[in-house]
């Protein structure tokens, strides 16, 4: 797959403090790329660099195959953004906000009824944003980012404040968008969400990537040298992933007493903590 977005040795400092330190990664066209890191690690700052809300100190950023400095207005019409700066007009209804954004983007907005239905907002479409719950606002802001059918979607904590049903619907929509070829750049504190949705994840620590790979590959990289065998008599056999361990497992299987065999891999949350040493 071709590269849609990339950074190379990108540095950025605020008031003498290095926020991004030679940050390098690439995102392929049609990929869902998870960008993970502790609070304050620079995830939102990176999105602002990639969308030219901020300017890097040094390094290179490529967008749609050209240096970001040469990106055109037409390029940015191909992008949708949900971030902490996404704004909905408080005194306008949810539907009127979406139609306003459709007009700004130069599209008809014929997809708005379908989008509202998908996000469970059809019955609330006339509700003023100032009267909406946090979850309703979040869903409406996501729809505003989707109303023009973007090719590249930046999502900063898209399921924050959503109940499980709404979260599942967002996940379903994102899988459908990816299936249609949309590229998704996702930041989240929800490691289960990242494992479920992302083709690859980059884990940011102190301004640079500590690791970047598919979630399963990262889990295997940090797997412990242990195999757990559950026996019919209730005993648990713990052995190692080597020749002697293989003999023990073979004996358990031959005896007919083996109920289950599991290797021990960490989940993505454990990998995250191992790499960063910090909570989300």
Short mmCIF file of C-alpha atoms in Angstrom, two decimals:
data_model
loop_
_atom_site.label_atom_id
_atom_site.label_comp_id
_atom_site.label_asym_id
_atom_site.label_seq_id
_atom_site.Cartn_x
_atom_site.Cartn_y
_atom_site.Cartn_z
CA UNK A 1 0.00 0.00 0.00
CA UNK A 2 1.19 3.52 -0.74
CA UNK A 3 2.11 5.92 2.05
CA UNK A 4 -0.51 8.60 2.64
CA UNK A 5 1.06 10.36 5.59
CA UNK A 6 4.50 10.34 7.16
CA UNK A 7 6.81 12.17 9.55
CA UNK A 8 10.61 12.00 9.55
CA UNK A 9 12.76 13.32 12.41
CA UNK A 10 10.09 15.85 13.41
CA UNK A 11 10.97 18.01 16.41
CA UNK A 12 8.84 20.57 18.23
CA UNK A 13 9.47 22.53 21.43
CA UNK A 14 7.27 24.79 23.53
CA UNK A 15 8.97 27.38 25.75
CA UNK A 16 12.23 25.49 25.62
CA UNK A 17 10.68 22.10 26.41
CA UNK A 18 11.07 19.41 23.75
CA UNK A 19 7.59 17.97 23.07
CA UNK A 20 8.35 15.88 19.98
CA UNK A 21 11.83 14.45 19.61
CA UNK A 22 12.80 13.21 16.12
CA UNK A 23 9.37 11.64 15.63
CA UNK A 24 9.21 9.30 12.63
CA UNK A 25 6.37 7.10 11.38
CA UNK A 26 4.29 6.47 8.26
CA UNK A 27 0.63 5.66 7.64
CA UNK A 28 -0.44 3.64 4.60
CA UNK A 29 -3.46 4.46 2.49
CA UNK A 30 -6.51 2.62 3.84
CA UNK A 31 -4.86 1.82 7.18
CA UNK A 32 -6.24 2.42 10.65
CA UNK A 33 -3.20 3.66 12.57
CA UNK A 34 -3.40 3.96 16.34
CA UNK A 35 -1.31 6.65 18.00
CA UNK A 36 -1.01 5.84 21.70
CA UNK A 37 0.75 7.47 24.60
CA UNK A 38 0.35 8.72 28.17
CA UNK A 39 -1.53 11.96 28.82
CA UNK A 40 0.63 14.89 27.76
CA UNK A 41 2.87 12.75 25.56
CA UNK A 42 2.19 14.83 22.45
CA UNK A 43 -0.58 12.93 20.65
CA UNK A 44 -2.88 15.91 20.11
CA UNK A 45 0.12 18.10 19.30
CA UNK A 46 1.07 15.64 16.56
CA UNK A 47 -2.42 15.84 15.03
CA UNK A 48 -2.18 19.63 15.06
CA UNK A 49 1.16 19.41 13.22
CA UNK A 50 -0.27 17.00 10.67
CA UNK A 51 -3.20 19.32 10.01
CA UNK A 52 -1.06 22.50 10.00
CA UNK A 53 -2.60 23.97 13.12
CA UNK A 54 1.00 24.05 14.38
CA UNK A 55 4.35 24.32 12.61
CA UNK A 56 7.26 21.96 13.34
CA UNK A 57 10.69 23.22 14.35
CA UNK A 58 12.52 20.74 12.11
CA UNK A 59 12.10 17.48 10.23
CA UNK A 60 9.81 16.52 7.38
CA UNK A 61 6.08 15.84 7.15
CA UNK A 62 4.49 14.41 4.00
CA UNK A 63 0.75 14.53 3.29
CA UNK A 64 -0.86 12.94 0.23
CA UNK A 65 2.59 12.34 -1.24
CA UNK A 66 3.98 15.89 -1.00
CA UNK A 67 5.69 18.01 1.68
CA UNK A 68 3.07 19.42 4.02
CA UNK A 69 4.28 22.93 3.25
CA UNK A 70 2.97 22.40 -0.29
CA UNK A 71 -0.43 21.03 0.78
CA UNK A 72 -3.30 22.85 -0.92
CA UNK A 73 -6.78 23.78 0.21
CA UNK A 74 -8.03 20.94 -1.97
CA UNK A 75 -5.87 18.54 0.05
CA UNK A 76 -7.47 19.68 3.28
CA UNK A 77 -10.93 19.19 1.80
CA UNK A 78 -10.00 15.49 1.73
CA UNK A 79 -9.49 15.44 5.53
CA UNK A 80 -11.92 15.08 8.42
CA UNK A 81 -10.93 15.98 11.98
CA UNK A 82 -12.39 15.21 15.39
CA UNK A 83 -10.18 16.78 18.05
CA UNK A 84 -10.33 18.78 21.26
CA UNK A 85 -10.78 21.89 19.12
CA UNK A 86 -13.75 20.54 17.15
CA UNK A 87 -16.55 23.06 17.56
CA UNK A 88 -20.32 22.80 17.35
CA UNK A 89 -22.47 25.91 17.54
CA UNK A 90 -24.31 25.87 20.86
CA UNK A 91 -27.43 27.73 19.70
CA UNK A 92 -27.90 25.59 16.60
CA UNK A 93 -29.48 22.15 16.49
CA UNK A 94 -27.45 19.03 15.77
CA UNK A 95 -28.89 18.81 12.26
CA UNK A 96 -28.32 22.50 11.51
CA UNK A 97 -24.70 22.14 12.63
CA UNK A 98 -24.21 19.26 10.21
CA UNK A 99 -25.85 21.16 7.36
CA UNK A 100 -23.67 24.17 8.13
CA UNK A 101 -20.53 22.03 7.97
CA UNK A 102 -21.75 20.41 4.76
CA UNK A 103 -22.17 23.87 3.23
CA UNK A 104 -18.66 24.90 4.33
CA UNK A 105 -17.28 21.74 2.77
CA UNK A 106 -19.19 22.33 -0.47
CA UNK A 107 -21.31 19.17 -0.32
CA UNK A 108 -25.08 18.69 -0.46
CA UNK A 109 -25.52 17.07 2.94
CA UNK A 110 -27.83 14.43 1.46
CA UNK A 111 -26.10 11.87 3.69
CA UNK A 112 -27.03 13.69 6.91
CA UNK A 113 -30.24 11.72 7.67
CA UNK A 114 -28.33 8.46 7.26
CA UNK A 115 -25.47 9.67 9.48
CA UNK A 116 -27.88 10.80 12.19
CA UNK A 117 -29.64 7.44 12.09
CA UNK A 118 -26.35 5.55 12.32
CA UNK A 119 -25.25 7.46 15.41
CA UNK A 120 -28.64 7.22 17.14
CA UNK A 121 -29.26 10.95 16.83
CA UNK A 122 -32.18 10.97 14.38
CA UNK A 123 -34.74 11.61 17.13
CA UNK A 124 -32.54 14.34 18.62
CA UNK A 125 -31.66 16.09 15.38
CA UNK A 126 -33.59 19.27 16.35
CA UNK A 127 -32.03 19.44 19.82
CA UNK A 128 -29.86 22.52 20.41
CA UNK A 129 -26.25 21.57 21.05
CA UNK A 130 -26.27 23.53 24.33
CA UNK A 131 -28.90 21.07 25.60
CA UNK A 132 -27.00 17.95 24.51
CA UNK A 133 -25.20 15.53 26.80
CA UNK A 134 -21.45 15.03 26.43
CA UNK A 135 -22.04 11.79 24.56
CA UNK A 136 -24.49 13.42 22.13
CA UNK A 137 -22.02 16.24 21.47
CA UNK A 138 -19.23 13.75 20.81
CA UNK A 139 -21.33 11.78 18.33
CA UNK A 140 -22.47 14.95 16.58
CA UNK A 141 -18.88 16.22 16.33
CA UNK A 142 -17.85 12.90 14.77
CA UNK A 143 -20.61 13.24 12.17
CA UNK A 144 -19.45 16.77 11.40
CA UNK A 145 -16.03 15.29 10.58
CA UNK A 146 -17.64 12.73 8.27
CA UNK A 147 -20.26 14.82 6.49
CA UNK A 148 -18.09 15.49 3.41
CA UNK A 149 -16.84 11.92 2.97
CA UNK A 150 -13.13 12.43 3.83
CA UNK A 151 -10.31 10.20 2.54
CA UNK A 152 -8.22 10.78 5.68
CA UNK A 153 -9.78 10.96 9.13
CA UNK A 154 -8.03 12.24 12.26
CA UNK A 155 -9.82 11.07 15.40
CA UNK A 156 -8.67 12.25 18.83
CA UNK A 157 -10.42 10.14 21.49
CA UNK A 158 -13.57 9.58 19.36
CA UNK A 159 -15.40 7.41 21.91
CA UNK A 160 -14.70 9.57 24.96
CA UNK A 161 -17.90 9.95 26.98
CA UNK A 162 -19.88 7.42 24.96
CA UNK A 163 -21.94 4.60 26.46
CA UNK A 164 -21.13 1.03 25.35
CA UNK A 165 -23.86 0.93 22.68
CA UNK A 166 -22.77 4.21 21.07
CA UNK A 167 -19.12 3.16 21.32
CA UNK A 168 -19.92 -0.10 19.50
CA UNK A 169 -21.72 1.85 16.76
CA UNK A 170 -18.72 4.15 16.31
CA UNK A 171 -16.46 1.11 16.03
CA UNK A 172 -18.76 -0.45 13.44
CA UNK A 173 -18.78 2.77 11.41
CA UNK A 174 -14.99 3.05 11.54
CA UNK A 175 -14.60 -0.52 10.31
CA UNK A 176 -16.97 0.26 7.43
CA UNK A 177 -15.05 3.44 6.58
CA UNK A 178 -11.78 1.52 6.57
CA UNK A 179 -13.37 -1.13 4.36
CA UNK A 180 -14.29 1.66 1.94
CA UNK A 181 -10.65 2.77 1.78
CA UNK A 182 -10.70 5.65 4.28
CA UNK A 183 -7.42 6.12 6.17
CA UNK A 184 -7.90 6.61 9.94
CA UNK A 185 -5.40 8.17 12.34
CA UNK A 186 -6.72 7.33 15.81
CA UNK A 187 -5.60 8.45 19.23
CA UNK A 188 -7.16 6.72 22.20
CA UNK A 189 -6.54 5.85 25.84
CA UNK A 190 -8.61 2.69 25.38
CA UNK A 191 -6.13 -0.10 24.65
CA UNK A 192 -8.93 -2.59 23.88
CA UNK A 193 -10.26 -0.13 21.30
CA UNK A 194 -6.82 0.12 19.69
CA UNK A 195 -6.46 -3.68 19.57
CA UNK A 196 -9.91 -4.03 18.01
CA UNK A 197 -9.65 -1.33 15.35
CA UNK A 198 -6.01 -0.69 14.43
CA UNK A 199 -3.85 -2.40 11.82
CA UNK A 200 -0.78 -0.94 13.53
CA UNK A 201 -0.14 1.16 16.60
CA UNK A 202 2.64 3.57 17.44
CA UNK A 203 3.37 4.05 21.13
CA UNK A 204 4.65 7.53 21.92
CA UNK A 205 6.93 8.03 24.91
CA UNK A 206 8.77 11.24 25.76
CA UNK A 207 8.20 12.67 22.31
CA UNK A 208 9.37 9.75 20.15
CA UNK A 209 8.03 6.34 19.20
CA UNK A 210 8.96 3.57 21.60
CA UNK A 211 7.44 0.95 19.29
CA UNK A 212 5.38 0.72 16.10
CA UNK A 213 3.83 -2.51 14.85
CA UNK A 214 0.63 -4.53 14.59
CA UNK A 215 -0.99 -5.08 18.01
CA UNK A 216 -0.53 -8.87 17.81
CA UNK A 217 3.13 -8.46 16.86
CA UNK A 218 3.74 -6.16 19.83
CA UNK A 219 2.02 -8.61 22.17
CA UNK A 220 4.15 -11.47 20.87
CA UNK A 221 7.31 -9.37 21.18
CA UNK A 222 6.65 -8.99 24.90
CA UNK A 223 5.33 -12.50 25.49
CA UNK A 224 6.66 -14.32 28.53
CA UNK A 225 8.53 -17.60 28.20
CA UNK A 226 5.69 -19.53 29.79
CA UNK A 227 3.04 -22.06 28.84
CA UNK A 228 0.09 -22.85 31.13
CA UNK A 229 -1.56 -26.26 30.96
CA UNK A 230 -4.85 -26.87 32.80
CA UNK A 231 -5.30 -30.51 33.85
CA UNK A 232 -8.49 -32.46 34.43
CA UNK A 233 -7.76 -32.95 38.15
CA UNK A 234 -7.67 -29.18 38.69
CA UNK A 235 -3.90 -28.80 38.70
CA UNK A 236 -2.20 -26.05 36.71
CA UNK A 237 1.08 -26.92 35.02
CA UNK A 238 3.37 -23.99 34.27
CA UNK A 239 6.24 -24.73 31.98
CA UNK A 240 8.59 -23.02 29.54
CA UNK A 241 8.66 -22.60 25.75
CA UNK A 242 11.59 -24.89 25.15
CA UNK A 243 12.41 -28.57 24.63
CA UNK A 244 11.81 -29.58 28.26
CA UNK A 245 8.53 -27.68 28.30
CA UNK A 246 7.45 -29.36 25.09
CA UNK A 247 8.03 -32.77 26.71
CA UNK A 248 5.86 -31.82 29.69
CA UNK A 249 3.06 -30.63 27.43
CA UNK A 250 3.37 -33.80 25.31
CA UNK A 251 3.08 -35.97 28.44
CA UNK A 252 -0.04 -34.09 29.55
CA UNK A 253 -1.60 -34.56 26.12
CA UNK A 254 -0.66 -38.25 26.00
CA UNK A 255 -2.25 -38.87 29.41
CA UNK A 256 -5.57 -37.47 28.25
CA UNK A 257 -5.60 -35.20 31.30
CA UNK A 258 -5.08 -31.96 29.40
CA UNK A 259 -8.05 -29.58 29.31
CA UNK A 260 -6.37 -26.50 27.82
CA UNK A 261 -2.99 -25.10 26.79
CA UNK A 262 -2.19 -21.40 26.72
CA UNK A 263 0.95 -19.45 26.00
CA UNK A 264 1.28 -16.25 27.99
CA UNK A 265 1.15 -13.00 25.99
CA UNK A 266 0.45 -9.59 27.48
CA UNK A 267 -2.43 -7.48 26.28
CA UNK A 268 -1.73 -4.13 24.63
CA UNK A 269 -2.22 -2.32 27.93
CA UNK A 270 0.60 -4.33 29.51
CA UNK A 271 2.84 -3.64 26.51
CA UNK A 272 2.03 0.07 26.81
CA UNK A 273 2.99 0.14 30.49
CA UNK A 274 6.16 -1.84 29.80
CA UNK A 275 7.27 0.64 27.13
CA UNK A 276 6.26 3.88 28.81
CA UNK A 277 6.32 3.06 32.51
CA UNK A 278 3.33 5.37 32.88
CA UNK A 279 -0.43 5.24 33.14
CA UNK A 280 -2.62 6.61 30.37
#
